[in-house]
Short mmCIF file of C-alpha atoms in Angstrom, two decimals:
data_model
loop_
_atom_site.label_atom_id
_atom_site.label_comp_id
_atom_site.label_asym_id
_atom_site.label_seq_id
_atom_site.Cartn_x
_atom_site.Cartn_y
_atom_site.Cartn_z
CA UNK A 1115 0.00 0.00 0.00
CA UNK A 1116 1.72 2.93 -1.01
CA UNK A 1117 0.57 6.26 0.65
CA UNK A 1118 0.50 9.58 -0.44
CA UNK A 1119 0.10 12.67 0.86
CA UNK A 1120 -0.56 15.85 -1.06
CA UNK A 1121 0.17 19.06 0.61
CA UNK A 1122 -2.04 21.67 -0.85
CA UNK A 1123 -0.82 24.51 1.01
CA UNK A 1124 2.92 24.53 1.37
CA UNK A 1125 4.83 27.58 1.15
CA UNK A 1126 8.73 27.67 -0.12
CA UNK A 1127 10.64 30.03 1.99
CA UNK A 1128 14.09 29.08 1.20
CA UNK A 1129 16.38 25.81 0.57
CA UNK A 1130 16.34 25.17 4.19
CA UNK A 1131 12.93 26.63 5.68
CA UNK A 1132 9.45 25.43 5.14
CA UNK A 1133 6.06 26.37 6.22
CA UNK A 1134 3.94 23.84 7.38
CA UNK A 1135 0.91 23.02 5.41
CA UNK A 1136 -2.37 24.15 6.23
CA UNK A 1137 -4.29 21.07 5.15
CA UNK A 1138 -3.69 17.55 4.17
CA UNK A 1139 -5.14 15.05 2.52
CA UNK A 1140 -3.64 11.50 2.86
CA UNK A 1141 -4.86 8.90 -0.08
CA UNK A 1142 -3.89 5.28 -0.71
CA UNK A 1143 -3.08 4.01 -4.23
CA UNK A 1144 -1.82 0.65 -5.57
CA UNK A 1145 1.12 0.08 -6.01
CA UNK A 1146 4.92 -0.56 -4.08
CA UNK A 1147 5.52 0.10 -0.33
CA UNK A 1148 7.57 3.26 0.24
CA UNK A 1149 7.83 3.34 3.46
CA UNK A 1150 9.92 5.69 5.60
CA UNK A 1151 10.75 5.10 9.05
CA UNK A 1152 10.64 8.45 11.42
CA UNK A 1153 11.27 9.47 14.91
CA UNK A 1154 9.33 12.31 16.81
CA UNK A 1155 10.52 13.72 19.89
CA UNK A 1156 8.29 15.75 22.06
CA UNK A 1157 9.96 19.30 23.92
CA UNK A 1158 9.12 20.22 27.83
CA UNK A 1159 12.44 21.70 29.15
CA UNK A 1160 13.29 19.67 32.10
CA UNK A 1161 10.57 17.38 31.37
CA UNK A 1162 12.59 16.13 28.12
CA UNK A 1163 15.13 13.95 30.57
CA UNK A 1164 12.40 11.51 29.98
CA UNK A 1165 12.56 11.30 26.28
CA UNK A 1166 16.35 11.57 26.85
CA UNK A 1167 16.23 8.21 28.46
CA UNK A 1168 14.32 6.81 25.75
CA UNK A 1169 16.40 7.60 23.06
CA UNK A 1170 19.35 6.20 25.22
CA UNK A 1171 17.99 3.04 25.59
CA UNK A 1172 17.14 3.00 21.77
CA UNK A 1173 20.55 4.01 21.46
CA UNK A 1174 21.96 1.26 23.22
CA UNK A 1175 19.01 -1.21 21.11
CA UNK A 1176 20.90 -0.26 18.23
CA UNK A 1177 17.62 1.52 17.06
CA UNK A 1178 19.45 4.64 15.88
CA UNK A 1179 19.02 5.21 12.21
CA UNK A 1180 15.80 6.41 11.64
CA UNK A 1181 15.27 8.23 7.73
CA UNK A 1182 13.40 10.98 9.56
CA UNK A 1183 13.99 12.74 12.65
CA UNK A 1184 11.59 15.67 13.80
CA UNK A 1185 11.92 17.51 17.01
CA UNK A 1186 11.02 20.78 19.13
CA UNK A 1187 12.70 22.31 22.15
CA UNK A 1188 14.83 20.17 24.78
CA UNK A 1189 13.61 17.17 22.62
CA UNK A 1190 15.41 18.89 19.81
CA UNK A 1191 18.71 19.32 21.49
CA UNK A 1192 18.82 15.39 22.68
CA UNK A 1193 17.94 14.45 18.80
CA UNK A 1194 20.72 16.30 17.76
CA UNK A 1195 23.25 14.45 19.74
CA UNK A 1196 21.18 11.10 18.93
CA UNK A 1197 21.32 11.87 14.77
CA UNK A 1198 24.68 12.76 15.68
CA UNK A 1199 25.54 8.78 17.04
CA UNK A 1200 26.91 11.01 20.72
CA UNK A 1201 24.86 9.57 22.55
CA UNK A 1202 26.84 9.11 25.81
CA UNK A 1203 27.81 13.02 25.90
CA UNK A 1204 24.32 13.54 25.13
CA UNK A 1205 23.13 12.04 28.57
CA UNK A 1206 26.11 13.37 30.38
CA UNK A 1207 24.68 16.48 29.91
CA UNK A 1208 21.10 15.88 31.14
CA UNK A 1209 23.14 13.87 34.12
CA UNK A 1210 25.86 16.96 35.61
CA UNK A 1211 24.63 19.83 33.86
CA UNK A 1212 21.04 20.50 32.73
CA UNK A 1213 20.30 21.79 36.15
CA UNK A 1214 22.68 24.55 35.89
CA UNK A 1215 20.54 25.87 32.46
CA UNK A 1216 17.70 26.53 34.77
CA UNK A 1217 18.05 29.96 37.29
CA UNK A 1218 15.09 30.69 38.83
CA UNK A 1219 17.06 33.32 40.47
CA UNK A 1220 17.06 35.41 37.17
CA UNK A 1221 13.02 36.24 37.61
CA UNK A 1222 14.44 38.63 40.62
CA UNK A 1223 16.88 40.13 38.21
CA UNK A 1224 14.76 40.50 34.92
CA UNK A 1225 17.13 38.15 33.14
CA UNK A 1226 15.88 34.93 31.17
CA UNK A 1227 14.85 31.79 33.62
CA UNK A 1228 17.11 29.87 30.84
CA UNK A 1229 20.52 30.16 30.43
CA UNK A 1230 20.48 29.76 26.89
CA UNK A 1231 24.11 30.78 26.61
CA UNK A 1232 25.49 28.50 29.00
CA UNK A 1233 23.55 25.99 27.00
CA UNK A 1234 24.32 26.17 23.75
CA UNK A 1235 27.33 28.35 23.44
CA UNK A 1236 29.20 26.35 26.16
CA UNK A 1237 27.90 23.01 26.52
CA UNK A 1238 26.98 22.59 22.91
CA UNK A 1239 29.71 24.29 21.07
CA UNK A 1240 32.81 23.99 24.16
CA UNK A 1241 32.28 21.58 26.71
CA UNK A 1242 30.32 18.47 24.66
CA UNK A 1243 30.84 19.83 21.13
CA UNK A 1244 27.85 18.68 18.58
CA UNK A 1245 29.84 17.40 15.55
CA UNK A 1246 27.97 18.83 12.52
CA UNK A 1247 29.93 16.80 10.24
CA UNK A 1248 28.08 13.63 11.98
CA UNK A 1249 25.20 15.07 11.84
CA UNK A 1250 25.58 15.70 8.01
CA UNK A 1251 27.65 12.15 7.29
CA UNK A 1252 24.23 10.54 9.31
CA UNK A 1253 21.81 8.85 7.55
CA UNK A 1254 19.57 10.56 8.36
CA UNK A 1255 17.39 13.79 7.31
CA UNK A 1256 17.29 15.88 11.25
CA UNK A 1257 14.41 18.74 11.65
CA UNK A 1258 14.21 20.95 14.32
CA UNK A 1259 10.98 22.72 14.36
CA UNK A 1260 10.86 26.07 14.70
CA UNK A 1261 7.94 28.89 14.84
CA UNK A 1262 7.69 31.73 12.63
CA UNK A 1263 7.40 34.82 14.09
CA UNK A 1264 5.71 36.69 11.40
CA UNK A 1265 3.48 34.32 10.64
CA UNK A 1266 3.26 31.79 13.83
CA UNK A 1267 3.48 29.07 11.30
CA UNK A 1268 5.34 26.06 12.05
CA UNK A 1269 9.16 25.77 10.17
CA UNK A 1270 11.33 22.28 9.49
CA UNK A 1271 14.89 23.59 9.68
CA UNK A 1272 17.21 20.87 8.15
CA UNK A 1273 19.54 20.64 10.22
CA UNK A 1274 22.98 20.33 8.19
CA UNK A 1275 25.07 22.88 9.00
CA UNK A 1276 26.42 25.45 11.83
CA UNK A 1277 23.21 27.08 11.35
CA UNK A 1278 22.03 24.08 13.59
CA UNK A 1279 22.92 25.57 17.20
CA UNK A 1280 20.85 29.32 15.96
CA UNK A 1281 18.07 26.39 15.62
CA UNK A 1282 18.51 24.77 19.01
CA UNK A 1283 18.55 28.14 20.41
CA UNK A 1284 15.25 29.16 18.94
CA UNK A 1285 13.53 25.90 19.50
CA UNK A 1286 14.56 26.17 23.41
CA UNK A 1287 13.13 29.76 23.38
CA UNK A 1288 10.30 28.64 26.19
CA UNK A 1289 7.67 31.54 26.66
CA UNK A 1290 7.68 33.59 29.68
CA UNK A 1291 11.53 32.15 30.26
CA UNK A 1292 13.75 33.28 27.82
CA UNK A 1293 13.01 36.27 25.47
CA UNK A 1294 10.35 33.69 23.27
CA UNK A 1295 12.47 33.25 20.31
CA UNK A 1296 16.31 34.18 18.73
CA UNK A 1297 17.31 34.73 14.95
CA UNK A 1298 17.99 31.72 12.52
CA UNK A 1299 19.30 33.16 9.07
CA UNK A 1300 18.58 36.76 10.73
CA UNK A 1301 15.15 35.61 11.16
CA UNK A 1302 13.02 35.56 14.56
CA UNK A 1303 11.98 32.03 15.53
CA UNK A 1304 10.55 30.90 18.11
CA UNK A 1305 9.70 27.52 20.00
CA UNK A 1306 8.82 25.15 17.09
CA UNK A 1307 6.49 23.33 20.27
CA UNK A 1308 4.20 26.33 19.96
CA UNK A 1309 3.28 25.46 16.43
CA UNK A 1310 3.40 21.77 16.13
CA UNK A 1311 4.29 20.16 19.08
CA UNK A 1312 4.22 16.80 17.63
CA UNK A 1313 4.58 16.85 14.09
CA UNK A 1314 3.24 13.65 13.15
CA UNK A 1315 1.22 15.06 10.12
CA UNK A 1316 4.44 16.28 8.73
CA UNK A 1317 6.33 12.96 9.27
CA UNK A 1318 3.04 12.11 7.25
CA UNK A 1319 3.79 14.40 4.41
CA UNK A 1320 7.04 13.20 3.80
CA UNK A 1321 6.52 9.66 3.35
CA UNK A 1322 6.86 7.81 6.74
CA UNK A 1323 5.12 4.80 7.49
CA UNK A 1324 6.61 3.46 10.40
CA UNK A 1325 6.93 6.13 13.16
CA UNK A 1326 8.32 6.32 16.85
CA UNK A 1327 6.69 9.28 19.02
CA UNK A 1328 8.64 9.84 22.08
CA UNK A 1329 6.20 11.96 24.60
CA UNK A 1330 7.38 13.97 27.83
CA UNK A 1331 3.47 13.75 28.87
CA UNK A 1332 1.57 10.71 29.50
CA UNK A 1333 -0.53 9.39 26.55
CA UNK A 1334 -3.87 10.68 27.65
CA UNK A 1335 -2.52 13.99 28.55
CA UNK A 1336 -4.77 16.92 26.85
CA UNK A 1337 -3.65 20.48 26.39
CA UNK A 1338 -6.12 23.24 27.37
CA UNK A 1339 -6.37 26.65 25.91
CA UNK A 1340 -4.13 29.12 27.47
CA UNK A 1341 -5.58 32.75 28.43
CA UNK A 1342 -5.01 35.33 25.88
CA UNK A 1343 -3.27 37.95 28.03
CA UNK A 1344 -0.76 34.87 28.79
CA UNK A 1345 0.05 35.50 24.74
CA UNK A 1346 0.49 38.96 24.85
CA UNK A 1347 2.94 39.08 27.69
CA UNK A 1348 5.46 36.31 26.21
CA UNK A 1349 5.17 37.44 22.66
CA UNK A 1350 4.50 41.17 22.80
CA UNK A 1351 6.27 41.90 19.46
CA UNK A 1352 4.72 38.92 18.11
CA UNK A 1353 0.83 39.03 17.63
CA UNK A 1354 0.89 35.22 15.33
CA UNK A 1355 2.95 33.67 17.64
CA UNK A 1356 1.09 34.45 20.84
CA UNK A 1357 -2.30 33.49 19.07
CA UNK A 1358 -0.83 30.09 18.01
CA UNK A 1359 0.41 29.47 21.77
CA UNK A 1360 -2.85 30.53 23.31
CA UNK A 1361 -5.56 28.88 20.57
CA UNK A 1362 -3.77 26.53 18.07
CA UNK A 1363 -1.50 24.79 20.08
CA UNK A 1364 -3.98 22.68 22.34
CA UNK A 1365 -5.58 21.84 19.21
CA UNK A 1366 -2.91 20.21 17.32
CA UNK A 1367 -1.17 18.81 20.15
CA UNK A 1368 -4.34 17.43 21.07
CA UNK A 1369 -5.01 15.92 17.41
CA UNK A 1370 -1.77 14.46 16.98
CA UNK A 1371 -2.21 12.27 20.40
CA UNK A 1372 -5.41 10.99 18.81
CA UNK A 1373 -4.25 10.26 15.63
CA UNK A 1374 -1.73 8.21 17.38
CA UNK A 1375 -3.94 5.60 18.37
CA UNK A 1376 -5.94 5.67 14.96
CA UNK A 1377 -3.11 5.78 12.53
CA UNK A 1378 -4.18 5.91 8.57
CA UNK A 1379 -4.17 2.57 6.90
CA UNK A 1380 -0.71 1.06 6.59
CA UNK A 1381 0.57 3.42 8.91
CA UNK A 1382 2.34 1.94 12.25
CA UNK A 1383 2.73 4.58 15.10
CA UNK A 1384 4.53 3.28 18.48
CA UNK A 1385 4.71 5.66 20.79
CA UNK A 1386 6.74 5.70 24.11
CA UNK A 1387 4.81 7.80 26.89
CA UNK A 1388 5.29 8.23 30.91
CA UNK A 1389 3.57 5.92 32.64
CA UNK A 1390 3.81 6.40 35.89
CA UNK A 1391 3.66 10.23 37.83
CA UNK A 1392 7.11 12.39 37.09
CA UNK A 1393 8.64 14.46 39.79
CA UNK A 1394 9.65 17.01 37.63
CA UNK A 1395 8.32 20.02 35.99
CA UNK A 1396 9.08 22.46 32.97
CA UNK A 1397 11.94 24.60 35.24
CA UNK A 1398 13.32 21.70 37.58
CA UNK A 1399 16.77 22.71 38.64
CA UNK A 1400 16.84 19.96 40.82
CA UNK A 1401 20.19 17.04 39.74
CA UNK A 1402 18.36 14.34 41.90
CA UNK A 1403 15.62 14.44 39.95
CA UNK A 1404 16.42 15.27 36.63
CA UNK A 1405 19.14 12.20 36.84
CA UNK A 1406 15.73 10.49 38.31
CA UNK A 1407 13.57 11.47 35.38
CA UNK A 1408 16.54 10.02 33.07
CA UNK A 1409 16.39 6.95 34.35
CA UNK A 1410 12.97 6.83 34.11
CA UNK A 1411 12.38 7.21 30.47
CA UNK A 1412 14.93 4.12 29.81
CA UNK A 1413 13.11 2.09 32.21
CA UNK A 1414 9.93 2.66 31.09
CA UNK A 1415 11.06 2.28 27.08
CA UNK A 1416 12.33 -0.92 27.99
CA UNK A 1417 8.96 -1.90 29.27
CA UNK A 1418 6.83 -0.08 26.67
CA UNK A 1419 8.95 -1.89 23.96
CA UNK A 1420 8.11 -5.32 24.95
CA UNK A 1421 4.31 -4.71 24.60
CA UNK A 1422 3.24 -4.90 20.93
CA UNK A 1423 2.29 -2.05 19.44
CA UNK A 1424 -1.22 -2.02 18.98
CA UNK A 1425 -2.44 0.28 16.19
CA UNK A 1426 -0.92 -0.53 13.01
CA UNK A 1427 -3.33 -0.46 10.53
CA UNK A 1428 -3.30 -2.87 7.50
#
């Protein structure tokens, strides 16, 4: 069964940057499978230690090279290292120094709840440097989603090139903790999680047929609207972007978790979830419990991958 999906919508913005479409239409024709095998992997600051341990422990599966890799936020910055094959630096920086990213002490001194410098220009570039050539030798096509500021329209950044850590830095551009976005190709961005926080649609669009969607909520988590004056104070130069945070979001996060468990025919979607109650929130700063929520996720993906998955559709 070979599927196609027709974008009728989809905006060219450069070699590198696409808008998302605005509507899909998935049809099945006869003919050969082309299948594509993709990996989703959901944002949440702190809360991405637990997809973090998942992709270890797919790591150490040998599960690693995936044809598509699509990711937001702190989910975006473990992919990297994951597409990358550095894995073990990768978790030895959620183990001894994710905590120090998060300073709650900055609210009392107007400065970003995110050290987004210490983060990217330090312990990405210095400390545990991201090889880009891996990332580009990799077999894989890596894209970090990122929100348009002008238009609040979700962006797939193909990540292949230095450009890669002005991505990162855009995608971890949380609301209300950092400034809400940074510059890609002199560009504002911001948090490709406000747009489409799991871009399974996408994943859709290009092909894939057999796709892993590593949550940092539990399966039958739903979003809720946010209040509109929540909007206007994290994106005041940004009317789009603050409407797609406060009334869009909910609704396609909401729709993707469905269409998880009713995937379109010959589409298989396994998706690794927490199970069990995480002590740890958004802005954790906590080591014991970030190390904790590590652990967690590979525990609980070793548990989740022994149960079949149950929705693949014929």
């Amino acid at each position: 069964m070979f599927l196609r999906v027709v974008d009728r919508c989809r905006t060219r913005c450069n070699s590198d940057l696409y808008v998302k479409m605005s509507h899909v239409v998935i049809r099945s024709e006869s003919g050969e499978v082309r299948g594509k095998t993709a990996l989703i992997v959901e944002g949440g600051a702190m809360r991405g230690a637990w997809a973090a341990g998942v992709l270890g422990f797919l790591h150490e599966r040998g599960q690693r090279n995936y044809d598509l890799v699509y990711a937001a936020s702190s989910g975006a910055c473990s992919a990297a290292y994951f597409v990358a094959g550095m894995w073990e630096p990768g978790l030895t920086i959620w183990r001894e120094h994710a905590c120090q990213v998060v300073r709650k002490i900055n609210f009392l001194r107007r400065k970003p709840i995110l050290d987004l410098a210490y983060l990217v220009d330090y312990i990405f570039k210095q400390r545990f440097p991201l090889s880009v050539e891996a990332i580009q030798k990799a077999p894989t096509r890596f894209y970090i989603v990122l929100t348009d500021c002008r238009t609040g329209e979700p962006v797939y950044f193909h990540a292949r090139d230095e450009r890669i850590f002005d991505a990162l830095r855009a995608t971890s551009s949380m609301a209300l903790a950092t400034s809400g976005f940074d510059y890609v190709d002199g560009l504002p961005y911001a948090d490709g999680g406000v747009s489409d926080p799991i871009p399974i649609l996408r994943a859709l669009e290009d092909g894939a047929t057999d796709i892993t969607v590593v949550l940092t909520h539990s399966a039958d988590f739903r979003l809720k609207p946010l209040p509109l004056f929540l909007g206007r104070l994290a994106y005041p130069r940004f009317p789009a972007v603050a409407a797609a945070w406060t009334s869009r979001q909910h609704l396609k996060f909401n729709a993707a978790l469905d269409l998880t468990s009713r995937p379109p025919q010959g589409v298989r979607i396994r998706v690794f979830s927490p199970a069990k109650p995480m002590r740890i929130g958004a802005l954790t700063e906590t080591k014991a419990r970030i190390v904790e929520t590590l652990l967690s996720g590979r525990e609980e993906a070793m548990e989740q991958l022994s149960v079949p998955c149950p929705n693949q559709h014929e």
